[in-house]
Coordinates of N, CA and C in Angstrom, one line a residue:
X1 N -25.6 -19.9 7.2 CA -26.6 -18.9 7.4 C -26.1 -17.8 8.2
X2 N -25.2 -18.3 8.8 CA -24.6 -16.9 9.8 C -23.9 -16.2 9.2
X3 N -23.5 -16.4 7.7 CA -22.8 -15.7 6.6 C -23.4 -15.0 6.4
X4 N -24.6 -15.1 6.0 CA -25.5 -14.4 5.3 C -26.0 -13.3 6.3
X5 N -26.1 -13.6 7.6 CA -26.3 -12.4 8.3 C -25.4 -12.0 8.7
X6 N -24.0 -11.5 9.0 CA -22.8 -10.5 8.6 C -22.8 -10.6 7.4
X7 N -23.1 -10.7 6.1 CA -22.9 -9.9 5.3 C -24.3 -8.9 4.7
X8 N -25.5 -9.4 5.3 CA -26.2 -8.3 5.4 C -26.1 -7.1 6.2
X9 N -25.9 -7.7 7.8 CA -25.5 -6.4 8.4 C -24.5 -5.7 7.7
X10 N -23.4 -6.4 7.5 CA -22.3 -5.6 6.5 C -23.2 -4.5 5.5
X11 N -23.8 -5.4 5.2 CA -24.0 -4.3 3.4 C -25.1 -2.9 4.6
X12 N -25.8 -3.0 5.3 CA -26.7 -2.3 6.3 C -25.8 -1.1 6.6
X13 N -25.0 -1.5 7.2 CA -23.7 -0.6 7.6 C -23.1 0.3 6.8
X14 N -22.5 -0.5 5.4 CA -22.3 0.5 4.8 C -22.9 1.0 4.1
X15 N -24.5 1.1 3.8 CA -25.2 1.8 2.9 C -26.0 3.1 4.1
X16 N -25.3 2.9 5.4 CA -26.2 3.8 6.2 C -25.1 5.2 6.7
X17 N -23.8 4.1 6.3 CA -22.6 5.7 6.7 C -22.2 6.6 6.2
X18 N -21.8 7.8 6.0 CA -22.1 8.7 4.9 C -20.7 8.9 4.5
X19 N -20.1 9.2 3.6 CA -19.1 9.2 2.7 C -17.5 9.8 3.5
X20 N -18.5 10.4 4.0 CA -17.0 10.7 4.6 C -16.4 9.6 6.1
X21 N -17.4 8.8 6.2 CA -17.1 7.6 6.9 C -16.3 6.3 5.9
X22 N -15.8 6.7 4.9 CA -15.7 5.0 4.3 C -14.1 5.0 4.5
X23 N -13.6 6.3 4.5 CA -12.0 6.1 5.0 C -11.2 5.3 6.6
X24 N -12.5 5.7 6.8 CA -12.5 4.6 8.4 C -12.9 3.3 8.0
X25 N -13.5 2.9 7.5 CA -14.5 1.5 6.7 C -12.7 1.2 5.8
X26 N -12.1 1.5 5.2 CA -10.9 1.4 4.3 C -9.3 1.1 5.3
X27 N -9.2 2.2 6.2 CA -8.7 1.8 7.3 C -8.7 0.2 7.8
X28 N -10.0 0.1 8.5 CA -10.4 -1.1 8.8 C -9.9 -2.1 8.5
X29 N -10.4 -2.4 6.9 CA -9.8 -3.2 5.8 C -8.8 -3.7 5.5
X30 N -8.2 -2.3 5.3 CA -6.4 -2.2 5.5 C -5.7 -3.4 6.7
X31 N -6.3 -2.4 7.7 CA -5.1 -3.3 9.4 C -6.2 -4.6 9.3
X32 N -7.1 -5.4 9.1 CA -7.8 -6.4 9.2 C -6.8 -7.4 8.5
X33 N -6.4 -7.0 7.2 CA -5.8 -7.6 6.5 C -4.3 -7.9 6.9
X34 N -3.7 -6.3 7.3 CA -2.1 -6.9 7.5 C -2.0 -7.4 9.0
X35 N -3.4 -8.0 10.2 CA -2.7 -8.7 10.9 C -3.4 -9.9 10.7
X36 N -4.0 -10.3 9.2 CA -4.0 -11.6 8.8 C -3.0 -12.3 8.5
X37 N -2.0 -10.6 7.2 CA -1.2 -11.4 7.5 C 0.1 -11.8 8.1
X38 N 0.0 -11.3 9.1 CA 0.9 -11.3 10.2 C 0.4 -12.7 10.9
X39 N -0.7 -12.6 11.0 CA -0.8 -13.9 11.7 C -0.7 -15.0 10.5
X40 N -0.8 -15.6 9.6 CA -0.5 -16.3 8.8 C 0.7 -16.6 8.7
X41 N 2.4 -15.2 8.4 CA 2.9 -15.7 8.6 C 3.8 -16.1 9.8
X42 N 3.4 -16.2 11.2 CA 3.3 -16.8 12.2 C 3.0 -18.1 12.3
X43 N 1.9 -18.9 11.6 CA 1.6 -20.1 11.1 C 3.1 -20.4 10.5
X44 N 3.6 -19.7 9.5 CA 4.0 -20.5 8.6 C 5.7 -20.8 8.9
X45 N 6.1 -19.9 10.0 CA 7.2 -19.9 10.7 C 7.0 -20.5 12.3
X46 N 5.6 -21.2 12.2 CA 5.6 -22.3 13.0 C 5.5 -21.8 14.7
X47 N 5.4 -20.5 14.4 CA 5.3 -19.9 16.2 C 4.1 -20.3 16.4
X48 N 2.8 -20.1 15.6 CA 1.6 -20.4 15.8 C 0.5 -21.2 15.5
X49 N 0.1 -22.1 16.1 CA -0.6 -23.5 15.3 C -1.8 -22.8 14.0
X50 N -1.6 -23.8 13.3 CA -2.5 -23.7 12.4 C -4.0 -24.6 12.5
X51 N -5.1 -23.5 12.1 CA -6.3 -24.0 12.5 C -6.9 -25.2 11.6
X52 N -5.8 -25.6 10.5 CA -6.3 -27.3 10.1 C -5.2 -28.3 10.2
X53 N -5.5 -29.4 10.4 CA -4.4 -30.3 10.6 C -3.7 -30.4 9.4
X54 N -4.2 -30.6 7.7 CA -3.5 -30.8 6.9 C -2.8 -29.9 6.2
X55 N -2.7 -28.4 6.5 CA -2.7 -27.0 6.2 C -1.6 -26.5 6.9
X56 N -0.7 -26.0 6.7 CA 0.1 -25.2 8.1 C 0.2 -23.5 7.9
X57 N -1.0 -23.0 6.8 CA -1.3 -21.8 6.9 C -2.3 -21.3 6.5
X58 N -3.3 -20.9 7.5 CA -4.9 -20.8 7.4 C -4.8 -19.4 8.3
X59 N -4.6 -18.4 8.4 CA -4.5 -17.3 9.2 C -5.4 -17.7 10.0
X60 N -6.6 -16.5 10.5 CA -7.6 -16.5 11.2 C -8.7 -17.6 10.4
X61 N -8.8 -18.5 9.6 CA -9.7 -18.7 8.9 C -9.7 -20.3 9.2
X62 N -10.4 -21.5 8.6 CA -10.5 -22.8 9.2 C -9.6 -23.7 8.2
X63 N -9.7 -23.1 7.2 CA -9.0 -23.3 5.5 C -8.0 -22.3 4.8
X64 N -7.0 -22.4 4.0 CA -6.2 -21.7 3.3 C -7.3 -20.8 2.5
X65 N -8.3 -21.6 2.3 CA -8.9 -21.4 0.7 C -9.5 -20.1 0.9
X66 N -10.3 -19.8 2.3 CA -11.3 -18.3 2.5 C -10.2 -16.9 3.0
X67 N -8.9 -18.1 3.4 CA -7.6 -16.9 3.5 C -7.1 -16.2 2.8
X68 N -6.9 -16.9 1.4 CA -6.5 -16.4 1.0 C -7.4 -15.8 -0.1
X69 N -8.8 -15.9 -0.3 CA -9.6 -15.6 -1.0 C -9.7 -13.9 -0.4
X70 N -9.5 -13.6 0.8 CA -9.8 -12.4 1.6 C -8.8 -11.7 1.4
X71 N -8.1 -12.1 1.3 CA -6.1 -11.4 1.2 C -6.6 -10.3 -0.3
X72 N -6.8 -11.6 -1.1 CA -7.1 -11.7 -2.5 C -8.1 -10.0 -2.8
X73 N -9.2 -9.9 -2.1 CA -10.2 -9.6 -2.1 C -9.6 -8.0 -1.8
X74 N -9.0 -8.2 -0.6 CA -8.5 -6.9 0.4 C -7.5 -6.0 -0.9
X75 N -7.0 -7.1 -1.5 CA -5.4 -6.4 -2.1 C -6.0 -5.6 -2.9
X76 N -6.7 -5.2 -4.1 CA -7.0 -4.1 -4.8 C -7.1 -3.0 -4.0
X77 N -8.1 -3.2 -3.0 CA -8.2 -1.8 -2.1 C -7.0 -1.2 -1.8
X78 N -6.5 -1.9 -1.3 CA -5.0 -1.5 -0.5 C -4.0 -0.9 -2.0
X79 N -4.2 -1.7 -3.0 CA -3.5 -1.3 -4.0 C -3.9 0.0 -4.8
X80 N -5.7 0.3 -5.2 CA -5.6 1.6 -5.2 C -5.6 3.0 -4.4
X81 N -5.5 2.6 -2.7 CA -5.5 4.0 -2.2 C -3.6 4.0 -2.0
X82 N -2.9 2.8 -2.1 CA -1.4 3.5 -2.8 C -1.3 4.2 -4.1
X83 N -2.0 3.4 -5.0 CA -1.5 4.0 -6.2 C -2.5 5.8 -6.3
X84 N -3.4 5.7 -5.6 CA -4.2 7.2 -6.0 C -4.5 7.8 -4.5
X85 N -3.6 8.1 -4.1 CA -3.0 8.3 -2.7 C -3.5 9.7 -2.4
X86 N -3.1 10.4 -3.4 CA -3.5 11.8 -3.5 C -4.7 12.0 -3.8
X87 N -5.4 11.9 -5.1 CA -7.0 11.6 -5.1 C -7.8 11.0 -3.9
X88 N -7.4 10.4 -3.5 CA -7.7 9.5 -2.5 C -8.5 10.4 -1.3
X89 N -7.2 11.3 -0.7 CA -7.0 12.2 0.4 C -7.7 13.4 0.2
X90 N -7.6 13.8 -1.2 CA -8.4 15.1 -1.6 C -9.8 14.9 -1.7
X91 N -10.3 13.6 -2.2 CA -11.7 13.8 -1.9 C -12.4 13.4 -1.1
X92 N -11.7 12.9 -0.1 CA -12.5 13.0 1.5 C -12.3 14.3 2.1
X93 N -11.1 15.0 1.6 CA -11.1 16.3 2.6 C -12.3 16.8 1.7
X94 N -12.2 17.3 0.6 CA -13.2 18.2 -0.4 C -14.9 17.4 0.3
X95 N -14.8 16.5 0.6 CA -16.2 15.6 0.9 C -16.3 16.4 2.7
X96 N -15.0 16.2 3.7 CA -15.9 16.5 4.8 C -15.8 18.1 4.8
X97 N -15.4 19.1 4.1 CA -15.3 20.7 4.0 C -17.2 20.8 3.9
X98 N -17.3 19.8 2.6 CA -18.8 20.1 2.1 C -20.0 19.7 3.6
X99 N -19.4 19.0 4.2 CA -20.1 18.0 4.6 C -20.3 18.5 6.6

């Protein structure tokens, strides 16, 4: 149940911030992700315990399975503001000029 309320406030949040806020919301995203996986591989080179006994890489999460489901999740994002880097940049500037 506590899922379900972060991910409503989630969806609350972003349906109330205005466009030229989602590059910060993307940001977020981004570093959320590479100090998962930074901490994962920490787990997996053993500096840092892992949060299940039968597992020895579960980042921040209790299971591999929602770790790597989030990784999973994060990586398109991450993959199209490389690949359209330029678009990307141009229509937030063109967004906060108008805005």
């Amino acid at each position: 149940m506590i899922d379900l309320y972060g991910l409503t406030l989630l969806y609350i949040v972003v349906r109330q911030i205005s466009i030229k806020r989602f590059n910060i919301l993307f940001l977020a995203l981004v570093i959320s992700a590479v100090i998962q996986v930074l901490y994962g591989s920490l787990q997996l080179a053993s500096y840092l315990p892992s949060n299940h006994i039968l597992f020895k890489i579960t980042g921040g999460f209790f299971n591999p399975g929602p770790y790597a489901g989030y990784l999973a999740t994060i990586f398109p994002v991450i993959l199209g503001i490389v690949l359209y880097k330029k678009k990307y940049l141009s229509f937030f500037r063109k967004r906060q000029m108008m805005l």
